[in-house]
Amino acid sequence: MSDNEILEKLALLFKEVFKEEIKLSASTSPNDIGSWDSLNHMILIKRIEETFHFEFDLFDIVELRNVEDIINTIQKYSNA
């Protein structure tokens, strides 16, 4: 799956979780979305796991800083 395909799927998940239209890019971070708090972060993680059919490792979750990190982690598990 390409980065753009992942980004498109993530855009839908972000809209669902954060209840707003978001111009998502690789550099989007919690600083860019006011409602991206710890609770919504965990909801987002769970929705990503369900959509992409894998489970994040705790260390992966701790290292997520922006959408690019999320895409890279999804790629890592998709290629495993």
C-alpha positions as protocol buffer text, in pm:
chain_id: "A"
residue {
  index: 1
  type: MET
  ca { x: 0 y: 0 z: 0 }
}
residue {
  index: 2
  type: SER
  ca { x: 140 y: 340 z: -94 }
}
residue {
  index: 3
  type: ASP
  ca { x: 185 y: 628 z: 147 }
}
residue {
  index: 4
  type: ASN
  ca { x: -88 y: 822 z: -38 }
}
residue {
  index: 5
  type: GLU
  ca { x: -334 y: 535 z: -3 }
}
residue {
  index: 6
  type: ILE
  ca { x: -260 y: 514 z: 369 }
}
residue {
  index: 7
  type: LEU
  ca { x: -296 y: 892 z: 401 }
}
residue {
  index: 8
  type: GLU
  ca { x: -638 y: 879 z: 234 }
}
residue {
  index: 9
  type: LYS
  ca { x: -759 y: 612 z: 477 }
}
residue {
  index: 10
  type: LEU
  ca { x: -611 y: 803 z: 770 }
}
residue {
  index: 11
  type: ALA
  ca { x: -792 y: 1120 z: 662 }
}
residue {
  index: 12
  type: LEU
  ca { x: -1123 y: 937 z: 699 }
}
residue {
  index: 13
  type: LEU
  ca { x: -1025 y: 805 z: 1041 }
}
residue {
  index: 14
  type: PHE
  ca { x: -912 y: 1148 z: 1158 }
}
residue {
  index: 15
  type: LYS
  ca { x: -1244 y: 1298 z: 1047 }
}
residue {
  index: 16
  type: GLU
  ca { x: -1431 y: 1025 z: 1235 }
}
residue {
  index: 17
  type: VAL
  ca { x: -1228 y: 1050 z: 1557 }
}
residue {
  index: 18
  type: PHE
  ca { x: -1179 y: 1427 z: 1575 }
}
residue {
  index: 19
  type: LYS
  ca { x: -1523 y: 1516 z: 1434 }
}
residue {
  index: 20
  type: GLU
  ca { x: -1388 y: 1780 z: 1198 }
}
residue {
  index: 21
  type: GLU
  ca { x: -1260 y: 1813 z: 843 }
}
residue {
  index: 22
  type: ILE
  ca { x: -880 y: 1804 z: 860 }
}
residue {
  index: 23
  type: LYS
  ca { x: -633 y: 1881 z: 582 }
}
residue {
  index: 24
  type: LEU
  ca { x: -410 y: 1589 z: 669 }
}
residue {
  index: 25
  type: SER
  ca { x: -45 y: 1579 z: 565 }
}
residue {
  index: 26
  type: ALA
  ca { x: 261 y: 1386 z: 676 }
}
residue {
  index: 27
  type: SER
  ca { x: 360 y: 1673 z: 905 }
}
residue {
  index: 28
  type: THR
  ca { x: 22 y: 1697 z: 1084 }
}
residue {
  index: 29
  type: SER
  ca { x: 77 y: 1657 z: 1458 }
}
residue {
  index: 30
  type: PRO
  ca { x: -126 y: 1691 z: 1778 }
}
residue {
  index: 31
  type: ASN
  ca { x: -25 y: 2059 z: 1783 }
}
residue {
  index: 32
  type: ASP
  ca { x: -230 y: 2111 z: 1464 }
}
residue {
  index: 33
  type: ILE
  ca { x: -555 y: 1958 z: 1594 }
}
residue {
  index: 34
  type: GLY
  ca { x: -705 y: 2106 z: 1908 }
}
residue {
  index: 35
  type: SER
  ca { x: -905 y: 1795 z: 1996 }
}
residue {
  index: 36
  type: TRP
  ca { x: -604 y: 1560 z: 1961 }
}
residue {
  index: 37
  type: ASP
  ca { x: -571 y: 1485 z: 2330 }
}
residue {
  index: 38
  type: SER
  ca { x: -462 y: 1165 z: 2502 }
}
residue {
  index: 39
  type: LEU
  ca { x: -808 y: 1007 z: 2493 }
}
residue {
  index: 40
  type: ASN
  ca { x: -866 y: 1081 z: 2125 }
}
residue {
  index: 41
  type: HIS
  ca { x: -512 y: 962 z: 2054 }
}
residue {
  index: 42
  type: MET
  ca { x: -595 y: 619 z: 2197 }
}
residue {
  index: 43
  type: ILE
  ca { x: -926 y: 610 z: 2008 }
}
residue {
  index: 44
  type: LEU
  ca { x: -736 y: 693 z: 1690 }
}
residue {
  index: 45
  type: ILE
  ca { x: -481 y: 417 z: 1761 }
}
residue {
  index: 46
  type: LYS
  ca { x: -762 y: 163 z: 1808 }
}
residue {
  index: 47
  type: ARG
  ca { x: -936 y: 270 z: 1485 }
}
residue {
  index: 48
  type: ILE
  ca { x: -606 y: 248 z: 1294 }
}
residue {
  index: 49
  type: GLU
  ca { x: -550 y: -104 z: 1429 }
}
residue {
  index: 50
  type: GLU
  ca { x: -899 y: -209 z: 1322 }
}
residue {
  index: 51
  type: THR
  ca { x: -869 y: -54 z: 977 }
}
residue {
  index: 52
  type: PHE
  ca { x: -520 y: -177 z: 893 }
}
residue {
  index: 53
  type: HIS
  ca { x: -548 y: -512 z: 1078 }
}
residue {
  index: 54
  type: PHE
  ca { x: -251 y: -503 z: 1314 }
}
residue {
  index: 55
  type: GLU
  ca { x: -174 y: -408 z: 1673 }
}
residue {
  index: 56
  type: PHE
  ca { x: 69 y: -131 z: 1764 }
}
residue {
  index: 57
  type: ASP
  ca { x: 353 y: -222 z: 1995 }
}
residue {
  index: 58
  type: LEU
  ca { x: 362 y: 3 z: 2304 }
}
residue {
  index: 59
  type: PHE
  ca { x: 701 y: 138 z: 2196 }
}
residue {
  index: 60
  type: ASP
  ca { x: 554 y: 234 z: 1857 }
}
residue {
  index: 61
  type: ILE
  ca { x: 276 y: 432 z: 2022 }
}
residue {
  index: 62
  type: VAL
  ca { x: 523 y: 623 z: 2240 }
}
residue {
  index: 63
  type: GLU
  ca { x: 729 y: 718 z: 1932 }
}
residue {
  index: 64
  type: LEU
  ca { x: 438 y: 859 z: 1726 }
}
residue {
  index: 65
  type: ARG
  ca { x: 494 y: 1232 z: 1681 }
}
residue {
  index: 66
  type: ASN
  ca { x: 303 y: 1306 z: 1360 }
}
residue {
  index: 67
  type: VAL
  ca { x: 114 y: 1148 z: 1070 }
}
residue {
  index: 68
  type: GLU
  ca { x: 438 y: 1053 z: 895 }
}
residue {
  index: 69
  type: ASP
  ca { x: 532 y: 839 z: 1197 }
}
residue {
  index: 70
  type: ILE
  ca { x: 188 y: 674 z: 1181 }
}
residue {
  index: 71
  type: ILE
  ca { x: 230 y: 602 z: 808 }
}
residue {
  index: 72
  type: ASN
  ca { x: 578 y: 456 z: 863 }
}
residue {
  index: 73
  type: THR
  ca { x: 449 y: 231 z: 1141 }
}
residue {
  index: 74
  type: ILE
  ca { x: 158 y: 111 z: 925 }
}
residue {
  index: 75
  type: GLN
  ca { x: 406 y: 37 z: 644 }
}
residue {
  index: 76
  type: LYS
  ca { x: 629 y: -153 z: 886 }
}
residue {
  index: 77
  type: TYR
  ca { x: 345 y: -383 z: 991 }
}
residue {
  index: 78
  type: SER
  ca { x: 207 y: -415 z: 638 }
}
residue {
  index: 79
  type: ASN
  ca { x: 544 y: -533 z: 512 }
}
residue {
  index: 80
  type: ALA
  ca { x: 600 y: -773 z: 801 }
}
